[in-house]
Tab-separated table of N, CA and C in Angstrom:
chain	number	residue	atom	x	y	z
A	1	UNK	N	-7.694	100.569	21.562
A	1	UNK	CA	-7.654	101.708	22.458
A	1	UNK	C	-9.072	102.211	22.756
A	2	UNK	N	-9.939	102.172	21.756
A	2	UNK	CA	-11.322	102.593	21.972
A	2	UNK	C	-12.039	101.641	22.928
A	3	UNK	N	-11.705	100.365	22.843
A	3	UNK	CA	-12.311	99.394	23.755
A	3	UNK	C	-11.882	99.690	25.186
A	4	UNK	N	-10.636	100.068	25.375
A	4	UNK	CA	-10.160	100.415	26.721
A	4	UNK	C	-10.903	101.630	27.261
A	5	UNK	N	-11.151	102.617	26.400
A	5	UNK	CA	-11.897	103.804	26.831
A	5	UNK	C	-13.311	103.409	27.245
A	6	UNK	N	-13.951	102.548	26.458
A	6	UNK	CA	-15.289	102.063	26.778
A	6	UNK	C	-15.290	101.331	28.117
A	7	UNK	N	-14.301	100.464	28.335
A	7	UNK	CA	-14.225	99.720	29.595
A	7	UNK	C	-14.001	100.657	30.781
A	8	UNK	N	-13.211	101.695	30.593
A	8	UNK	CA	-12.997	102.677	31.662
A	8	UNK	C	-14.292	103.406	31.990
A	9	UNK	N	-15.084	103.741	30.949
A	9	UNK	CA	-16.371	104.398	31.178
A	9	UNK	C	-17.295	103.490	31.970
A	10	UNK	N	-17.354	102.223	31.584
A	10	UNK	CA	-18.206	101.281	32.310
A	10	UNK	C	-17.711	101.069	33.735
A	11	UNK	N	-16.404	101.010	33.913
A	11	UNK	CA	-15.832	100.823	35.254
A	11	UNK	C	-16.186	102.008	36.153
A	12	UNK	N	-16.080	103.220	35.622
A	12	UNK	CA	-16.437	104.409	36.401
A	12	UNK	C	-17.921	104.404	36.744
A	13	UNK	N	-18.760	104.043	35.784
A	13	UNK	CA	-20.195	103.989	36.040
A	13	UNK	C	-20.517	102.929	37.086
A	14	UNK	N	-19.847	101.793	37.023
A	14	UNK	CA	-20.072	100.721	38.000
A	14	UNK	C	-19.663	101.172	39.402
A	15	UNK	N	-18.576	101.911	39.500
A	15	UNK	CA	-18.143	102.417	40.800
A	15	UNK	C	-19.188	103.350	41.400
A	16	UNK	N	-19.682	104.287	40.606
A	16	UNK	CA	-20.713	105.194	41.099
A	16	UNK	C	-21.966	104.431	41.510
A	17	UNK	N	-22.287	103.382	40.762
A	17	UNK	CA	-23.482	102.603	41.070
A	17	UNK	C	-23.397	101.976	42.454
A	18	UNK	N	-22.200	101.605	42.889
A	18	UNK	CA	-22.054	100.942	44.180
A	18	UNK	C	-22.083	101.920	45.360
A	19	UNK	N	-21.981	103.212	45.090
A	19	UNK	CA	-21.894	104.182	46.180
A	19	UNK	C	-23.192	104.325	46.958
A	20	UNK	N	-24.310	104.237	46.296
A	20	UNK	CA	-25.608	104.339	46.954
A	20	UNK	C	-26.426	103.108	46.615
A	21	UNK	N	-27.264	102.699	47.537
A	21	UNK	CA	-28.003	101.458	47.319
A	21	UNK	C	-29.505	101.700	47.443
A	22	UNK	N	-30.046	102.492	46.544
A	22	UNK	CA	-31.490	102.698	46.512
A	22	UNK	C	-32.000	102.299	45.131
A	23	UNK	N	-33.271	102.012	45.053
A	23	UNK	CA	-33.861	101.626	43.761
A	23	UNK	C	-33.759	102.772	42.754
A	24	UNK	N	-33.982	103.988	43.217
A	24	UNK	CA	-33.877	105.161	42.336
A	24	UNK	C	-32.456	105.304	41.794
A	25	UNK	N	-31.490	105.091	42.665
A	25	UNK	CA	-30.089	105.177	42.264
A	25	UNK	C	-29.760	104.085	41.240
A	26	UNK	N	-30.214	102.879	41.495
A	26	UNK	CA	-29.955	101.780	40.561
A	26	UNK	C	-30.566	102.066	39.198
A	27	UNK	N	-31.791	102.584	39.180
A	27	UNK	CA	-32.439	102.916	37.912
A	27	UNK	C	-31.670	103.994	37.157
A	28	UNK	N	-31.195	104.991	37.875
A	28	UNK	CA	-30.441	106.076	37.242
A	28	UNK	C	-29.177	105.520	36.594
A	29	UNK	N	-28.494	104.641	37.279
A	29	UNK	CA	-27.252	104.131	36.723
A	29	UNK	C	-27.471	103.076	35.646
A	30	UNK	N	-28.611	102.404	35.662
A	30	UNK	CA	-28.945	101.539	34.532
A	30	UNK	C	-29.115	102.393	33.279
A	31	UNK	N	-29.708	103.574	33.450
A	31	UNK	CA	-29.821	104.498	32.313
A	31	UNK	C	-28.438	104.881	31.806
A	32	UNK	N	-27.530	105.192	32.723
A	32	UNK	CA	-26.174	105.570	32.330
A	32	UNK	C	-25.489	104.434	31.575
A	33	UNK	N	-25.584	103.210	32.086
A	33	UNK	CA	-24.983	102.068	31.398
A	33	UNK	C	-25.563	101.934	29.986
A	34	UNK	N	-26.870	102.125	29.870
A	34	UNK	CA	-27.517	102.031	28.562
A	34	UNK	C	-27.030	103.098	27.600
A	35	UNK	N	-26.892	104.315	28.102
A	35	UNK	CA	-26.409	105.418	27.264
A	35	UNK	C	-24.986	105.128	26.783
A	36	UNK	N	-24.130	104.683	27.679
A	36	UNK	CA	-22.745	104.376	27.304
A	36	UNK	C	-22.701	103.252	26.272
A	37	UNK	N	-23.490	102.210	26.480
A	37	UNK	CA	-23.491	101.078	25.553
A	37	UNK	C	-23.973	101.498	24.168
A	38	UNK	N	-25.036	102.261	24.111
A	38	UNK	CA	-25.564	102.681	22.809
A	38	UNK	C	-24.634	103.671	22.143
A	39	UNK	N	-24.032	104.559	22.924
A	39	UNK	CA	-23.056	105.507	22.375
A	39	UNK	C	-21.903	104.756	21.720
A	40	UNK	N	-21.405	103.758	22.406
A	40	UNK	CA	-20.298	102.972	21.872
A	40	UNK	C	-20.726	102.205	20.621
A	41	UNK	N	-21.905	101.612	20.670
A	41	UNK	CA	-22.408	100.879	19.515
A	41	UNK	C	-22.618	101.807	18.315
A	42	UNK	N	-23.125	103.000	18.575
A	42	UNK	CA	-23.345	103.959	17.491
A	42	UNK	C	-22.023	104.402	16.869
A	43	UNK	N	-20.996	104.554	17.690
A	43	UNK	CA	-19.694	105.007	17.192
A	43	UNK	C	-18.926	103.901	16.468
A	44	UNK	N	-18.987	102.687	16.993
A	44	UNK	CA	-18.098	101.637	16.504
A	44	UNK	C	-18.811	100.408	15.953
A	45	UNK	N	-20.094	100.303	16.174
A	45	UNK	CA	-20.825	99.127	15.718
A	45	UNK	C	-21.337	99.279	14.298
A	46	UNK	N	-22.011	98.240	13.844
A	46	UNK	CA	-22.541	98.223	12.484
A	46	UNK	C	-24.013	98.605	12.422
A	47	UNK	N	-24.631	98.757	13.550
A	47	UNK	CA	-26.067	99.019	13.594
A	47	UNK	C	-26.362	100.476	13.254
A	48	UNK	N	-27.424	100.683	12.489
A	48	UNK	CA	-27.904	102.037	12.213
A	48	UNK	C	-28.983	102.381	13.234
A	49	UNK	N	-28.878	103.545	13.817
A	49	UNK	CA	-29.834	103.966	14.832
A	49	UNK	C	-30.832	104.939	14.228
A	50	UNK	N	-32.069	104.780	14.638
A	50	UNK	CA	-33.132	105.646	14.138
A	50	UNK	C	-33.206	106.909	14.991
A	51	UNK	N	-33.985	107.847	14.515
A	51	UNK	CA	-34.210	109.071	15.288
A	51	UNK	C	-34.904	108.739	16.607
A	52	UNK	N	-35.790	107.754	16.580
A	52	UNK	CA	-36.481	107.326	17.803
A	52	UNK	C	-35.476	106.783	18.825
A	53	UNK	N	-34.500	105.987	18.357
A	53	UNK	CA	-33.442	105.485	19.244
A	53	UNK	C	-32.676	106.642	19.863
A	54	UNK	N	-32.328	107.611	19.031
A	54	UNK	CA	-31.566	108.770	19.511
A	54	UNK	C	-32.367	109.557	20.543
A	55	UNK	N	-33.660	109.714	20.311
A	55	UNK	CA	-34.507	110.446	21.260
A	55	UNK	C	-34.595	109.710	22.587
A	56	UNK	N	-34.708	108.381	22.523
A	56	UNK	CA	-34.785	107.586	23.757
A	56	UNK	C	-33.497	107.705	24.566
A	57	UNK	N	-32.367	107.621	23.882
A	57	UNK	CA	-31.077	107.724	24.572
A	57	UNK	C	-30.899	109.127	25.143
A	58	UNK	N	-31.286	110.142	24.389
A	58	UNK	CA	-31.183	111.521	24.879
A	58	UNK	C	-32.053	111.705	26.125
A	59	UNK	N	-33.243	111.111	26.115
A	59	UNK	CA	-34.133	111.219	27.277
A	59	UNK	C	-33.524	110.518	28.492
A	60	UNK	N	-32.936	109.343	28.279
A	60	UNK	CA	-32.276	108.636	29.382
A	60	UNK	C	-31.101	109.454	29.926
A	61	UNK	N	-30.335	110.072	29.040
A	61	UNK	CA	-29.204	110.906	29.474
A	61	UNK	C	-29.707	112.108	30.272
A	62	UNK	N	-30.790	112.728	29.812
A	62	UNK	CA	-31.373	113.862	30.539
A	62	UNK	C	-31.877	113.437	31.917
A	63	UNK	N	-32.515	112.281	31.979
A	63	UNK	CA	-33.015	111.777	33.267
A	63	UNK	C	-31.865	111.493	34.228
A	64	UNK	N	-30.786	110.910	33.701
A	64	UNK	CA	-29.632	110.645	34.545
A	64	UNK	C	-29.037	111.954	35.052
A	65	UNK	N	-28.879	112.914	34.167
A	65	UNK	CA	-28.324	114.210	34.563
A	65	UNK	C	-29.208	114.893	35.613
A	66	UNK	N	-30.505	114.835	35.431
A	66	UNK	CA	-31.427	115.413	36.421
A	66	UNK	C	-31.269	114.735	37.775
A	67	UNK	N	-31.110	113.413	37.746
A	67	UNK	CA	-30.928	112.678	38.998
A	67	UNK	C	-29.648	113.128	39.702
A	68	UNK	N	-28.568	113.245	38.961
A	68	UNK	CA	-27.303	113.661	39.545
A	68	UNK	C	-27.405	115.088	40.087
A	69	UNK	N	-28.029	115.968	39.340
A	69	UNK	CA	-28.210	117.354	39.817
A	69	UNK	C	-29.005	117.377	41.112
A	70	UNK	N	-30.051	116.538	41.199
A	70	UNK	CA	-30.853	116.516	42.425
A	70	UNK	C	-30.047	116.007	43.617
A	71	UNK	N	-29.078	115.133	43.347
A	71	UNK	CA	-28.219	114.628	44.417
A	71	UNK	C	-27.263	115.716	44.918
A	72	UNK	N	-26.886	116.625	44.042
A	72	UNK	CA	-25.906	117.651	44.397
A	72	UNK	C	-26.535	118.871	45.063
A	73	UNK	N	-27.805	119.066	44.849
A	73	UNK	CA	-28.471	120.273	45.402
A	73	UNK	C	-29.045	120.033	46.764
């Protein structure tokens, strides 16, 4: 069931990625894919993540959120 949730998250992210076709948009959604993948790995995988990993993912999530906010304003 968790795998299905992960696949739904990736499917939704992929759909949003196809809506706009700019380099900035592609970069933003690559960040989103990365955040989702690491989140899933951290929750269900065997890998231990360092504080540096967490900071990098948090920064990518913040950048993605900023990009989305700029699109809405």
